[in-house]
mmCIF file of C-alpha atoms and ligand atoms in Angstrom:
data_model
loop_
_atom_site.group_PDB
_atom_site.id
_atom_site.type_symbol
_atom_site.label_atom_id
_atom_site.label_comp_id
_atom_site.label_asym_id
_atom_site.label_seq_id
_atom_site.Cartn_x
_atom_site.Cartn_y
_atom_site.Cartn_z
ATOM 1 C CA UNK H 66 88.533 32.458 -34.006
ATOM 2 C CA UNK H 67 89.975 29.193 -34.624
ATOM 3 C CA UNK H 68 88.270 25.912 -35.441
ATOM 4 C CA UNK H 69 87.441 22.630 -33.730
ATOM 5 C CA UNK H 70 90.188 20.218 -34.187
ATOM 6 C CA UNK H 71 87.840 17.235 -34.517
ATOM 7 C CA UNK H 72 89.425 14.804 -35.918
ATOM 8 C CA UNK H 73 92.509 15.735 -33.703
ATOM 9 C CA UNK H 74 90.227 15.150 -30.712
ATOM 10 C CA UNK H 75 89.092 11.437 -32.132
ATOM 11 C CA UNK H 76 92.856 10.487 -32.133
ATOM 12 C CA UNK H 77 92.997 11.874 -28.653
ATOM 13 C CA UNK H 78 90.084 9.584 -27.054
ATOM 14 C CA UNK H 79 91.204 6.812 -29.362
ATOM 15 C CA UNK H 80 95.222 7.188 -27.539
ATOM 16 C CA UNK H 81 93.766 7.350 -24.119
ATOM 17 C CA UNK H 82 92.074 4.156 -24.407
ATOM 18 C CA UNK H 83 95.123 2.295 -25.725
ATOM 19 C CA UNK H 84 97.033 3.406 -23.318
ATOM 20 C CA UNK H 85 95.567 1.039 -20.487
ATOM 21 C CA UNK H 86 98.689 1.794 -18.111
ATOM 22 C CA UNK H 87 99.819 5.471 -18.125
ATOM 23 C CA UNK H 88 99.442 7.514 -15.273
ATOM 24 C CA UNK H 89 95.456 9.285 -16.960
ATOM 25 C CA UNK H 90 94.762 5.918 -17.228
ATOM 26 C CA UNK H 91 95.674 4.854 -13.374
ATOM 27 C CA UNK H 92 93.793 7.874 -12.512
ATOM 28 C CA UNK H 93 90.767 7.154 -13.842
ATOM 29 C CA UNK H 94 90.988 3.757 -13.209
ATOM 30 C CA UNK H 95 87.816 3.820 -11.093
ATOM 31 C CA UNK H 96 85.864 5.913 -13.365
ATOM 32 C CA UNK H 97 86.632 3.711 -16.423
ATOM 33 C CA UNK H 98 82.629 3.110 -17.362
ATOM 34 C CA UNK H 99 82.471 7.133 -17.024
ATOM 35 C CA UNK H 100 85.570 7.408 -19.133
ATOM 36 C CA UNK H 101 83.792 5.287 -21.881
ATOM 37 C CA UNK H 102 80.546 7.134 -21.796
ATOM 38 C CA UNK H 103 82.222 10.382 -22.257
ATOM 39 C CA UNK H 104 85.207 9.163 -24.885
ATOM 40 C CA UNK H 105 82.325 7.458 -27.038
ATOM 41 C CA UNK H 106 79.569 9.616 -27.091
ATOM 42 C CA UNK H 107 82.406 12.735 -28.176
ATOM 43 C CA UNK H 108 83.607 10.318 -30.855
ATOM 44 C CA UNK H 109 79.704 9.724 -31.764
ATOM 45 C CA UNK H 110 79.229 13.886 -31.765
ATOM 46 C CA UNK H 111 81.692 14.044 -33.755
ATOM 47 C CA UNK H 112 80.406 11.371 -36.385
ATOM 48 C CA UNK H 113 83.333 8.596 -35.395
ATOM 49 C CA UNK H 114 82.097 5.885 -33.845
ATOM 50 C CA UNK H 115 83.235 3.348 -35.974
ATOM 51 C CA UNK H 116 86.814 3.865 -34.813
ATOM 52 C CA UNK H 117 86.121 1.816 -31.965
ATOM 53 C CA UNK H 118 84.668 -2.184 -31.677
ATOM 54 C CA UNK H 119 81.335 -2.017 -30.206
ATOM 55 C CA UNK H 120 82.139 -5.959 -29.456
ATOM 56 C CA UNK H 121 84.788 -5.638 -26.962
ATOM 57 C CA UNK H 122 83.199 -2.896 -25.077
ATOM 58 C CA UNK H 123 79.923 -4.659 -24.850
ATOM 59 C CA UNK H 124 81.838 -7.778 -23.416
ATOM 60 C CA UNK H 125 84.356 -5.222 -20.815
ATOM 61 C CA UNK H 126 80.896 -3.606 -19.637
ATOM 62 C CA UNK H 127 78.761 -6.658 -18.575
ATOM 63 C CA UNK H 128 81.892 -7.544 -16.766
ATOM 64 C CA UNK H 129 81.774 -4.539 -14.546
ATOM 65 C CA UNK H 130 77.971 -5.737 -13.638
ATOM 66 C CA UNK H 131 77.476 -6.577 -10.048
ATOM 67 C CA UNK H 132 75.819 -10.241 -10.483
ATOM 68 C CA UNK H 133 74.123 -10.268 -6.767
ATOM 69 C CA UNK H 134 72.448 -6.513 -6.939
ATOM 70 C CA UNK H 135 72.199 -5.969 -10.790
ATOM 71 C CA UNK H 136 74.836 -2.683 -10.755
ATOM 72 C CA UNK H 137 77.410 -1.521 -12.603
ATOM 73 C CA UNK H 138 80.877 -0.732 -10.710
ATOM 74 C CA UNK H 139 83.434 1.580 -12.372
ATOM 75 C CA UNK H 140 85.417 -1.264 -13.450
ATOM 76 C CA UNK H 141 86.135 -5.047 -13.706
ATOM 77 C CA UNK H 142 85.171 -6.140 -9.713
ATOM 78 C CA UNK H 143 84.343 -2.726 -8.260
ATOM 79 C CA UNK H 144 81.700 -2.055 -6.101
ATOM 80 C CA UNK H 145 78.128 -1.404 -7.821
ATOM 81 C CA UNK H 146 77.121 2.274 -7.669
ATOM 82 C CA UNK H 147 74.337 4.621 -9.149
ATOM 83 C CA UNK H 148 76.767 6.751 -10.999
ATOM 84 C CA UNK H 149 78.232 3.736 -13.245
ATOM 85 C CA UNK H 150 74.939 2.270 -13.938
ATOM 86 C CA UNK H 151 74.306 5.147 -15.500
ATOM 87 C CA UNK H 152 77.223 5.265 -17.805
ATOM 88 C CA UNK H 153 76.649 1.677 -18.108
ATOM 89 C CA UNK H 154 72.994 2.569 -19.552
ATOM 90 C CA UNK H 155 73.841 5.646 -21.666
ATOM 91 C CA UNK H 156 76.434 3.653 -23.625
ATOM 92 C CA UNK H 157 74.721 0.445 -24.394
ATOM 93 C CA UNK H 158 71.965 2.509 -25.724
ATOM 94 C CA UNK H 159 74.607 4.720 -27.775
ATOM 95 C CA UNK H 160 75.891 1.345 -28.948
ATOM 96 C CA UNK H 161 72.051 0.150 -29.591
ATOM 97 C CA UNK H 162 72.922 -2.744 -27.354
ATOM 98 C CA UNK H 163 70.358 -2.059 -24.200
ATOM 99 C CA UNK H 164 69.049 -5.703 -25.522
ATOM 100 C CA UNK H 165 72.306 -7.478 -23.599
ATOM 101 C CA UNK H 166 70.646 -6.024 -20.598
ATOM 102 C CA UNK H 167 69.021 -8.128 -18.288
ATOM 103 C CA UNK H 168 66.148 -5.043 -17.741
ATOM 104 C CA UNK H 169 64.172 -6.428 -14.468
ATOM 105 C CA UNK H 170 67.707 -6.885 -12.651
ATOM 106 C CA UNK H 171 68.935 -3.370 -13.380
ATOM 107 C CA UNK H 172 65.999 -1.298 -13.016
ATOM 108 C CA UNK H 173 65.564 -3.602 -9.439
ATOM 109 C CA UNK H 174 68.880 -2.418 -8.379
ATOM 110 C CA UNK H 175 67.732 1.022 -9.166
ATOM 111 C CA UNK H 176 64.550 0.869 -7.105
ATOM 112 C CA UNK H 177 66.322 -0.825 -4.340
ATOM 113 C CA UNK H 178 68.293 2.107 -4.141
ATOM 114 C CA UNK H 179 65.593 4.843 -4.557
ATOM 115 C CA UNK H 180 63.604 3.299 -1.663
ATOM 116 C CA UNK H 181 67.110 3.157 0.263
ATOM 117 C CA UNK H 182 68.061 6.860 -0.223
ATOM 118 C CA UNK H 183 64.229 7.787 0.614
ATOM 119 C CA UNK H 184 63.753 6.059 3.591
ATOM 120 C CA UNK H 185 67.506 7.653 5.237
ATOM 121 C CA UNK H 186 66.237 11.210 3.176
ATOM 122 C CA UNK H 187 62.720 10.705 5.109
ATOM 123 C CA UNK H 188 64.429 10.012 8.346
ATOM 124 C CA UNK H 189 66.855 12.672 8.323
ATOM 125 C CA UNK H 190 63.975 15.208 7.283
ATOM 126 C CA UNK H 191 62.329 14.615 10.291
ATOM 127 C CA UNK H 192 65.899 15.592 11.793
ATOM 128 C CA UNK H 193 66.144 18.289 10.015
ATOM 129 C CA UNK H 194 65.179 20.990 12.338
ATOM 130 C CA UNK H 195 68.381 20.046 14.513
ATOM 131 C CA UNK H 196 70.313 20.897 11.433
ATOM 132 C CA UNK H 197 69.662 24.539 11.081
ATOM 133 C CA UNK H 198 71.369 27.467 11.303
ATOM 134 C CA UNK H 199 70.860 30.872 12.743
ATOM 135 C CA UNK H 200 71.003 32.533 9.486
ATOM 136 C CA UNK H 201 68.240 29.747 8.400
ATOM 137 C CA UNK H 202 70.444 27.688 6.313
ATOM 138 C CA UNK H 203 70.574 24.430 6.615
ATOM 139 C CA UNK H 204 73.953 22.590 6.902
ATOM 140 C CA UNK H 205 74.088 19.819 4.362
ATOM 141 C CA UNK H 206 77.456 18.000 5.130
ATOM 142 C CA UNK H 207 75.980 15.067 6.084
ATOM 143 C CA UNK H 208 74.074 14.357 2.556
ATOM 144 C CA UNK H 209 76.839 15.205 0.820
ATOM 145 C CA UNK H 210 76.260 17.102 -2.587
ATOM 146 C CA UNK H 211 74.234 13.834 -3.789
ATOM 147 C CA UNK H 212 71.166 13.778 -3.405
ATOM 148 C CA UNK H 213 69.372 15.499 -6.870
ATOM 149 C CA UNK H 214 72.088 13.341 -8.693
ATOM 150 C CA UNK H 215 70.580 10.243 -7.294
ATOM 151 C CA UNK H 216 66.931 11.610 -8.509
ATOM 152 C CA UNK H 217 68.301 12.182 -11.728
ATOM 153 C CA UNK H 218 69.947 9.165 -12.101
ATOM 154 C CA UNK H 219 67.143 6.637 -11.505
ATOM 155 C CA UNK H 220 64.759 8.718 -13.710
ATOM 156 C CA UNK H 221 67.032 9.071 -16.839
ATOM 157 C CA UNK H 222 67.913 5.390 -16.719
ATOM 158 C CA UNK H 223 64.533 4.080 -15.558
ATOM 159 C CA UNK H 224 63.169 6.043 -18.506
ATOM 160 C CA UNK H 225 65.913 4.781 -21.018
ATOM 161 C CA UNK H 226 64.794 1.447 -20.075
ATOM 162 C CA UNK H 227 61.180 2.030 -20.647
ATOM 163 C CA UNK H 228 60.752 1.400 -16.539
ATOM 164 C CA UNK H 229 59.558 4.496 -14.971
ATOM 165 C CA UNK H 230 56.259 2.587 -13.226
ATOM 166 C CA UNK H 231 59.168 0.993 -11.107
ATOM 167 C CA UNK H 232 59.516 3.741 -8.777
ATOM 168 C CA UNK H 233 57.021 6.337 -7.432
ATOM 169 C CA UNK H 234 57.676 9.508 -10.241
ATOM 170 C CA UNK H 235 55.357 11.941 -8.200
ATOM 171 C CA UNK H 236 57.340 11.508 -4.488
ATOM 172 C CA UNK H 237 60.936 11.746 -6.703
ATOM 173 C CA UNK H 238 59.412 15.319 -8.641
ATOM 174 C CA UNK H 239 57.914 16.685 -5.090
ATOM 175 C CA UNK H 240 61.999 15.896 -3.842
ATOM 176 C CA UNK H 241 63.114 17.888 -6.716
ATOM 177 C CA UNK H 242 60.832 20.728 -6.289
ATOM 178 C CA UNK H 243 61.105 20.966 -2.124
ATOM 179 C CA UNK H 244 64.965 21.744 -3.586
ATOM 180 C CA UNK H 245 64.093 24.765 -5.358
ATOM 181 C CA UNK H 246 65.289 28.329 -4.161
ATOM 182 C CA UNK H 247 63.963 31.630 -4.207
ATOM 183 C CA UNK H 248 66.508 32.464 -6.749
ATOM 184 C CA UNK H 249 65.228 29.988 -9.301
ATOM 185 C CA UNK H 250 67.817 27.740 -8.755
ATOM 186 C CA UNK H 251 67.761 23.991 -7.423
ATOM 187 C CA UNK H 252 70.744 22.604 -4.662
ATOM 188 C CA UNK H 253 71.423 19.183 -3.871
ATOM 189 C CA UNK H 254 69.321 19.182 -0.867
ATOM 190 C CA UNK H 255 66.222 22.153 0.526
ATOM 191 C CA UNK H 256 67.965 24.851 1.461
ATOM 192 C CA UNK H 257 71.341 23.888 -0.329
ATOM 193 C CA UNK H 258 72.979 26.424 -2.392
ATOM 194 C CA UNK H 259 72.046 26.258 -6.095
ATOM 195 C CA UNK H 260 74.848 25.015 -8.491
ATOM 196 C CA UNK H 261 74.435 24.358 -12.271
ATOM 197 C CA UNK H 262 75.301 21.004 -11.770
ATOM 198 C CA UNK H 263 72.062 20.580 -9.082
ATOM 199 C CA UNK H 264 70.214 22.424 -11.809
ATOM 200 C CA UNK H 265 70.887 20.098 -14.274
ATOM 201 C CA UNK H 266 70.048 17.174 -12.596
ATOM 202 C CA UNK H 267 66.832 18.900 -11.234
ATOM 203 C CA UNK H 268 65.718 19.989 -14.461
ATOM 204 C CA UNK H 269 66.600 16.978 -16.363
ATOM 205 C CA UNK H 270 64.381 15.315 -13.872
ATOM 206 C CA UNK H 271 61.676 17.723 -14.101
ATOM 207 C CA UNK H 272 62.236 17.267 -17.807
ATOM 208 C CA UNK H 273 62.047 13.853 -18.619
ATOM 209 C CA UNK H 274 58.743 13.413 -15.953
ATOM 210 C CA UNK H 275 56.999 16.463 -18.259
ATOM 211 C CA UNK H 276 57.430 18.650 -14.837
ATOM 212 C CA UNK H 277 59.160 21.575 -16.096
ATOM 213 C CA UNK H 278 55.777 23.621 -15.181
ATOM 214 C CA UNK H 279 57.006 23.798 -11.837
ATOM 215 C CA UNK H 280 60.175 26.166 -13.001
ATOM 216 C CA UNK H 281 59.994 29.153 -12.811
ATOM 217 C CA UNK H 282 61.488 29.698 -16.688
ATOM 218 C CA UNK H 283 62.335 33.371 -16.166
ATOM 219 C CA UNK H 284 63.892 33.440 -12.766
ATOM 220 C CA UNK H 285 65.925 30.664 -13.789
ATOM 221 C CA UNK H 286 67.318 31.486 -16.872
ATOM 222 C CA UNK H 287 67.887 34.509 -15.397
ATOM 223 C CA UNK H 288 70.492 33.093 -12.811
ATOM 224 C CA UNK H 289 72.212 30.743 -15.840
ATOM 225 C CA UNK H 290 73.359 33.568 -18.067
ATOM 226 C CA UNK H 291 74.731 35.475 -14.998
ATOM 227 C CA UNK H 292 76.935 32.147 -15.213
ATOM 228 C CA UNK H 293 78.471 34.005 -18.216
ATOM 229 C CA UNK H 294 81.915 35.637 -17.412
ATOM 230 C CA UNK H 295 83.852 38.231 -19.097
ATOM 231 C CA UNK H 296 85.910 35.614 -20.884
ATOM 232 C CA UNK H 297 83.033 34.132 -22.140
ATOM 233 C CA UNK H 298 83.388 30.964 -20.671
ATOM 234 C CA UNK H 299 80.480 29.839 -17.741
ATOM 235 C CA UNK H 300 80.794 29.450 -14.001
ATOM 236 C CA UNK H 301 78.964 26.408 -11.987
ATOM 237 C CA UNK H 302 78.376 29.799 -9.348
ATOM 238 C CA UNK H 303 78.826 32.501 -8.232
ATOM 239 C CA UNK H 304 82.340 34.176 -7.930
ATOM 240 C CA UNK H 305 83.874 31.135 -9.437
ATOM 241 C CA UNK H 306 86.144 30.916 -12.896
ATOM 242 C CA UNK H 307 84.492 29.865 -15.963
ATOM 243 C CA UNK H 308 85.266 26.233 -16.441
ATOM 244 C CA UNK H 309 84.298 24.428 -19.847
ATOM 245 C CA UNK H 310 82.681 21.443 -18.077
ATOM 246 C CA UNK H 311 79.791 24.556 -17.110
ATOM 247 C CA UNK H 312 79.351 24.952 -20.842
ATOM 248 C CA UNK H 313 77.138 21.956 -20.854
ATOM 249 C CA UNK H 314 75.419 21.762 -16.997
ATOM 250 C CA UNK H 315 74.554 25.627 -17.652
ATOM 251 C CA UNK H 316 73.408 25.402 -21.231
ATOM 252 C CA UNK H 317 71.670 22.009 -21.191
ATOM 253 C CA UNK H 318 69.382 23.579 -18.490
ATOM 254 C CA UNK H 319 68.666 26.671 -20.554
ATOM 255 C CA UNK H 320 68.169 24.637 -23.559
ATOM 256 C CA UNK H 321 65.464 22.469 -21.717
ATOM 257 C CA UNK H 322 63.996 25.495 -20.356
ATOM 258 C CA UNK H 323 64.230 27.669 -23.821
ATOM 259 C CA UNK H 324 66.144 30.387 -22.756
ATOM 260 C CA UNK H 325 69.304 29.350 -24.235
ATOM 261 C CA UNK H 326 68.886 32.762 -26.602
ATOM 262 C CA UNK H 327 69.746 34.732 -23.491
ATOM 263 C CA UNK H 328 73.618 34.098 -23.194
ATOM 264 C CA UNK H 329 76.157 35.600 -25.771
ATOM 265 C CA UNK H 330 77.026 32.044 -27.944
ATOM 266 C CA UNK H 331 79.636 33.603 -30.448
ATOM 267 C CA UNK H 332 81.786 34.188 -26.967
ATOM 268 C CA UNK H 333 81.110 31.165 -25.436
ATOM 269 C CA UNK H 334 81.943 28.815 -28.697
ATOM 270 C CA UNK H 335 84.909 31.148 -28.748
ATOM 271 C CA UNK H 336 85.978 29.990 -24.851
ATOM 272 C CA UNK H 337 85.386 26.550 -25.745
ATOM 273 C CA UNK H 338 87.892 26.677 -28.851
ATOM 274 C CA UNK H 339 90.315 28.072 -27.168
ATOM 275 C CA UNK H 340 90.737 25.917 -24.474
ATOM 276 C CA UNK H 341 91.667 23.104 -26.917
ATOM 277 C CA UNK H 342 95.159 21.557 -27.492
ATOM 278 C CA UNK H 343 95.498 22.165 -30.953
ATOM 279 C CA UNK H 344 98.569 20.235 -31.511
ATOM 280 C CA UNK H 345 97.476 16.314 -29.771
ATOM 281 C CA UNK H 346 93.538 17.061 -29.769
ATOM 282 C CA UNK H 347 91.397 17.432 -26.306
ATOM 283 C CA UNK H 348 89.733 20.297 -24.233
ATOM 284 C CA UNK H 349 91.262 21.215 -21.031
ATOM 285 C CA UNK H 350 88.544 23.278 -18.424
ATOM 286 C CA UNK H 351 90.243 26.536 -19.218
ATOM 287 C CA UNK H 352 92.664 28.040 -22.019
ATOM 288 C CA UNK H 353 96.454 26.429 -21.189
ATOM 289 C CA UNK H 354 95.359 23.824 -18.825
ATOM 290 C CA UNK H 355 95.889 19.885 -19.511
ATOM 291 C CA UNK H 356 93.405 18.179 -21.712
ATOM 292 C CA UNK H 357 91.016 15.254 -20.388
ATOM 293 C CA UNK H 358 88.429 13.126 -21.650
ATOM 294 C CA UNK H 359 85.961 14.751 -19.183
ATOM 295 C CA UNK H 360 86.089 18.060 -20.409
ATOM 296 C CA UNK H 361 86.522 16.760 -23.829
ATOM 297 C CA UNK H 362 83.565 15.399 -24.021
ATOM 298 C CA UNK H 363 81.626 18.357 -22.222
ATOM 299 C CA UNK H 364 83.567 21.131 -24.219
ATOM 300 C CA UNK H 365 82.125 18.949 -27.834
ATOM 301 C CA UNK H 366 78.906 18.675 -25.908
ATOM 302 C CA UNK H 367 78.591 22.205 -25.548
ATOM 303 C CA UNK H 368 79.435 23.102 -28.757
ATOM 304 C CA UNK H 369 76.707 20.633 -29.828
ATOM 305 C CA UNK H 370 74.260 22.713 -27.785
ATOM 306 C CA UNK H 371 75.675 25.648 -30.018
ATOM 307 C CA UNK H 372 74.917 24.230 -33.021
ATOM 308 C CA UNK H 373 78.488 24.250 -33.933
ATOM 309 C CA UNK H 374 78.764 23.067 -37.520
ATOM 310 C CA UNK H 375 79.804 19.282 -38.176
ATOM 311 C CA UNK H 376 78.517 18.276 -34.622
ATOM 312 C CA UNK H 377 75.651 15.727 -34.127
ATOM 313 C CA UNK H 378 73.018 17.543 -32.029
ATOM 314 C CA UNK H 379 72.486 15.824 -28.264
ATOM 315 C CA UNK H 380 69.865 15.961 -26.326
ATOM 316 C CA UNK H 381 69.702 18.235 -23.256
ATOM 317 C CA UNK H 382 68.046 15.779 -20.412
ATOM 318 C CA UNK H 383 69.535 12.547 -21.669
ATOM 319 C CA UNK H 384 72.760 13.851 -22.335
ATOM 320 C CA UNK H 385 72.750 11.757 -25.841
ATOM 321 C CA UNK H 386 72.850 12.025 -29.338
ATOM 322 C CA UNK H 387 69.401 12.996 -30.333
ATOM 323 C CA UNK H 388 69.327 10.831 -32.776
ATOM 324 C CA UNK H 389 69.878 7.876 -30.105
ATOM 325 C CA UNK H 390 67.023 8.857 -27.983
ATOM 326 C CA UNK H 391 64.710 8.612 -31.160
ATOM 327 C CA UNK H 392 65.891 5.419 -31.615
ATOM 328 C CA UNK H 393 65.138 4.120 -28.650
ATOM 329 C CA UNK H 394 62.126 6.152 -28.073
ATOM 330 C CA UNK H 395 60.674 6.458 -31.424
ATOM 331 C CA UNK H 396 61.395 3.542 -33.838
ATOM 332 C CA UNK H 397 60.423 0.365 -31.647
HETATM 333 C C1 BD6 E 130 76.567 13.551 -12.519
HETATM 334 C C2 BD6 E 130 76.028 13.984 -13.680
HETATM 335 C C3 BD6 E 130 74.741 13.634 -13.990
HETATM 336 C C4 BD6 E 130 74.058 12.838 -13.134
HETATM 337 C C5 BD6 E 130 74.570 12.419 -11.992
HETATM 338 C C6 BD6 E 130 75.856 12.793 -11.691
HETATM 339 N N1 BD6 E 130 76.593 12.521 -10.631
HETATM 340 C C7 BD6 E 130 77.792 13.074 -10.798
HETATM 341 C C8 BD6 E 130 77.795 13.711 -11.922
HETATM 342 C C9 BD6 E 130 78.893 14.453 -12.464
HETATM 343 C C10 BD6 E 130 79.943 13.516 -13.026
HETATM 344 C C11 BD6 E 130 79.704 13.337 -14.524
HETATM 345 O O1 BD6 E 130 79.884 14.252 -15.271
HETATM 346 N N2 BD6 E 130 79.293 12.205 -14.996
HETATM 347 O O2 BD6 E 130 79.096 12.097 -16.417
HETATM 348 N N3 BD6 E 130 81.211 14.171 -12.769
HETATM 349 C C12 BD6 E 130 82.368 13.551 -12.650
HETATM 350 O O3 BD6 E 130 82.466 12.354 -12.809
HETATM 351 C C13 BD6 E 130 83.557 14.411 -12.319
HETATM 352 C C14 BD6 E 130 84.853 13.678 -12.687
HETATM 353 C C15 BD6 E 130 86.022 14.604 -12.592
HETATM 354 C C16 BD6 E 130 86.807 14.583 -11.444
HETATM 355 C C17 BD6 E 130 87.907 15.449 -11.361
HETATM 356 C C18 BD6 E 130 88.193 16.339 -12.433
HETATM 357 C C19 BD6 E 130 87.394 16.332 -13.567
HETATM 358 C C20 BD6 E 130 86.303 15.453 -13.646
HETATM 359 N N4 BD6 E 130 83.471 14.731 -10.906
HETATM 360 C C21 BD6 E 130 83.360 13.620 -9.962
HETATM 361 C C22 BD6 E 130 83.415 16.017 -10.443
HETATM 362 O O4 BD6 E 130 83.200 16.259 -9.264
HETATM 363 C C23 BD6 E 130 83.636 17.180 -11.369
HETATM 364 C C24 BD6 E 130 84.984 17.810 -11.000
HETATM 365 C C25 BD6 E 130 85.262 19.028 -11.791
HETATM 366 C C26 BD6 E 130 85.112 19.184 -13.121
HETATM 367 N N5 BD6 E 130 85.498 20.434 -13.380
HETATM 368 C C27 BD6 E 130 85.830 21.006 -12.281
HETATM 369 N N6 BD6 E 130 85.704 20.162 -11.277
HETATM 370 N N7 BD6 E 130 82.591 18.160 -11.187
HETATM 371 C C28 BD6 E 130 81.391 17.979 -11.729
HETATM 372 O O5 BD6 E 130 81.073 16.989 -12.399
HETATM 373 O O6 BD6 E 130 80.501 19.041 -11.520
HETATM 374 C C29 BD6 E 130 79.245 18.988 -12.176
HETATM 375 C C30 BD6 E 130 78.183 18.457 -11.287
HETATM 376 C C31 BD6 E 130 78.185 18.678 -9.934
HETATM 377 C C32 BD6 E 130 77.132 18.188 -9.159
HETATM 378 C C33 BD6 E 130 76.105 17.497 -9.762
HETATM 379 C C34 BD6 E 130 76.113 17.282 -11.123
HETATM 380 C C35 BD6 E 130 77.140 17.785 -11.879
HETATM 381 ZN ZN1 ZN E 131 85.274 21.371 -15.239
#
């Protein structure tokens, strides 16, 4: 089996974010605050922060705040949206800057939002029955594959920022749970399929709240390491081709739910490795594809879940270093 090219993959993140105008770059122009939370919390994994300036990304992040509402777009003058504030959140605390946060306006943003999403999620529940099936599915084009993301969201960064009596906690974990299927699984909305990305943000929820008693632990891990294909590698469902990205949303939620013992690891590390470019550093989502910073970062995160020797270990709902989330949690 080989071994992880880490400091190959640090000159990879480092390249991308020189290279403010090649075509990755234009790409992900509008995901730029995701970009940075993934590039810099791999580099932190892998113990190499300090090749960036904390400085300048401070300064380029408070300029993608939304002055009026208190969000974070994906870039300079974007439009504020759940997803960035996020990013936003996670890397000022991986920086151990949340103090250039102005907490009230953020975490008002985020409850603004909550109540938003409840009050259409309310209104279209009572609608709901017009949106069945004959098989008794519900069709759930019309939400999107959002909704447990936005749950997840609010939670992890209310609860970063020490805010979590902003929003009602006990109407978000009944959402969560009405999401829950028969096979253990959680979808994006009741009655939506179950997808290891759902999971994750359901059981990160549950997690952080000190819900997980209403998983069923069994059932659920259960469905996670039938994620594991014959290649090792993990599916988000399924029928579908492992992907490395999966590595984390399935393992994460078997970590938090202690049945991470059940999948074969020595395989899995073994999928992960191989999907990396061993000659300019990344991790593409399967062996020969192109590298990206996204799968990058999950591919390291993964193998952080592993234990993978030489990797910082992260932790599973807040999808940080661990030893960030003491820090912020801990040593106050
Ligand atoms: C998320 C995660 C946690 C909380 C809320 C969230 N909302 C959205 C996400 C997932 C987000 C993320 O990881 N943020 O850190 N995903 C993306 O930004 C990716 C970007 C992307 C686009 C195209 C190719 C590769 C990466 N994204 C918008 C996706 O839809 C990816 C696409 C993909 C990756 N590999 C195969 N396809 N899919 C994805 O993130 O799936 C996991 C998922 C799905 C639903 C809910 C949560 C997680
Ligand atoms: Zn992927």
């Amino acid at each position: 089996m080989g071994e992880l090219e880490g400091k190959k993959h640090v000159q990879y993140i480092v390249s991308v974010e020189k290279k403010k105008d090649s075509f990755e770059a234009l790409v992900i122009e509008h995901l730029r605050l995701n970009g940075a939370y993934w590039g810099l919390t791999t580099l932190d994994l892998l113990n190499e922060i300090e090749a960036v300036k904390p400085d300048e990304i401070v300064q380029w992040i408070m300029q993608c705040q939304d002055i009026g509402s208190g969000g974070f777009g994906g870039n300079v003058g974007h439009d504020p949206h759940l997803l960035y504030t996020l990013s936003a959140v996670q890397v000022l605390a991986l920086l151990n800057r949340l103090d250039v946060l102005d907490i009230d306006k953020v975490s008002d943003f985020l409850r603004m939002i909550v109540q938003l999403y409840l009050l259409v999620h309310l209104s279209l529940y009572l609608d709901v029955a017009g949106l069945q099936n004959e098989d008794g599915s519900f069709s759930g084009d019309m939400w999107g594959e959002v909704d447990t993301r936005f749950s997840y969201i609010a939670i992890c960064c209310l609860s970063l920022l020490g805010q979590l009596s902003k929003i009602n906690v006990e109407s978000t974990v009944n959402y969560i749970v009405s999401c829950k299927n028969l096979d253990g699984g959680f979808g994006s909305i009741p009655g939506g399929e179950s997808h290891a990305g759902q999971i994750f943000c359901c059981v990160g929820t549950l997690a952080i709240t000190g819900s997980l008693h209403h998983v069923d632990r069994d059932l659920l891990g259960w469905w996670l390491c039938e994620r594991q294909c014959k290649d090792g590698g993990l599916n988000g469902r399924p029928e579908k081709l492992a992907d490395v990205c999966y590595s984390w949303w399935v393992l994460s939620s078997l970590v938090m739910i202690d049945r991470v013992h059940w999948i074969d690891k020595e395989k899995l590390t073994r999928f992960i490795l191989n999907c990396q470019d061993k000659e300019n550093g990344g991790i593409s989502d399967r062996p020969d594809n192109a590298v990206d910073v996204y799968h990058t970062y999950f591919g390291v995160a993964g193998l952080s879940l592993l234990e993978y020797p030489g990797i910082k270990s992260i932790d599973p709902a807040y999808a940080l270093p661990v030893d960030v989330v003491n820090r912020i949690f801990f040593s106050k």
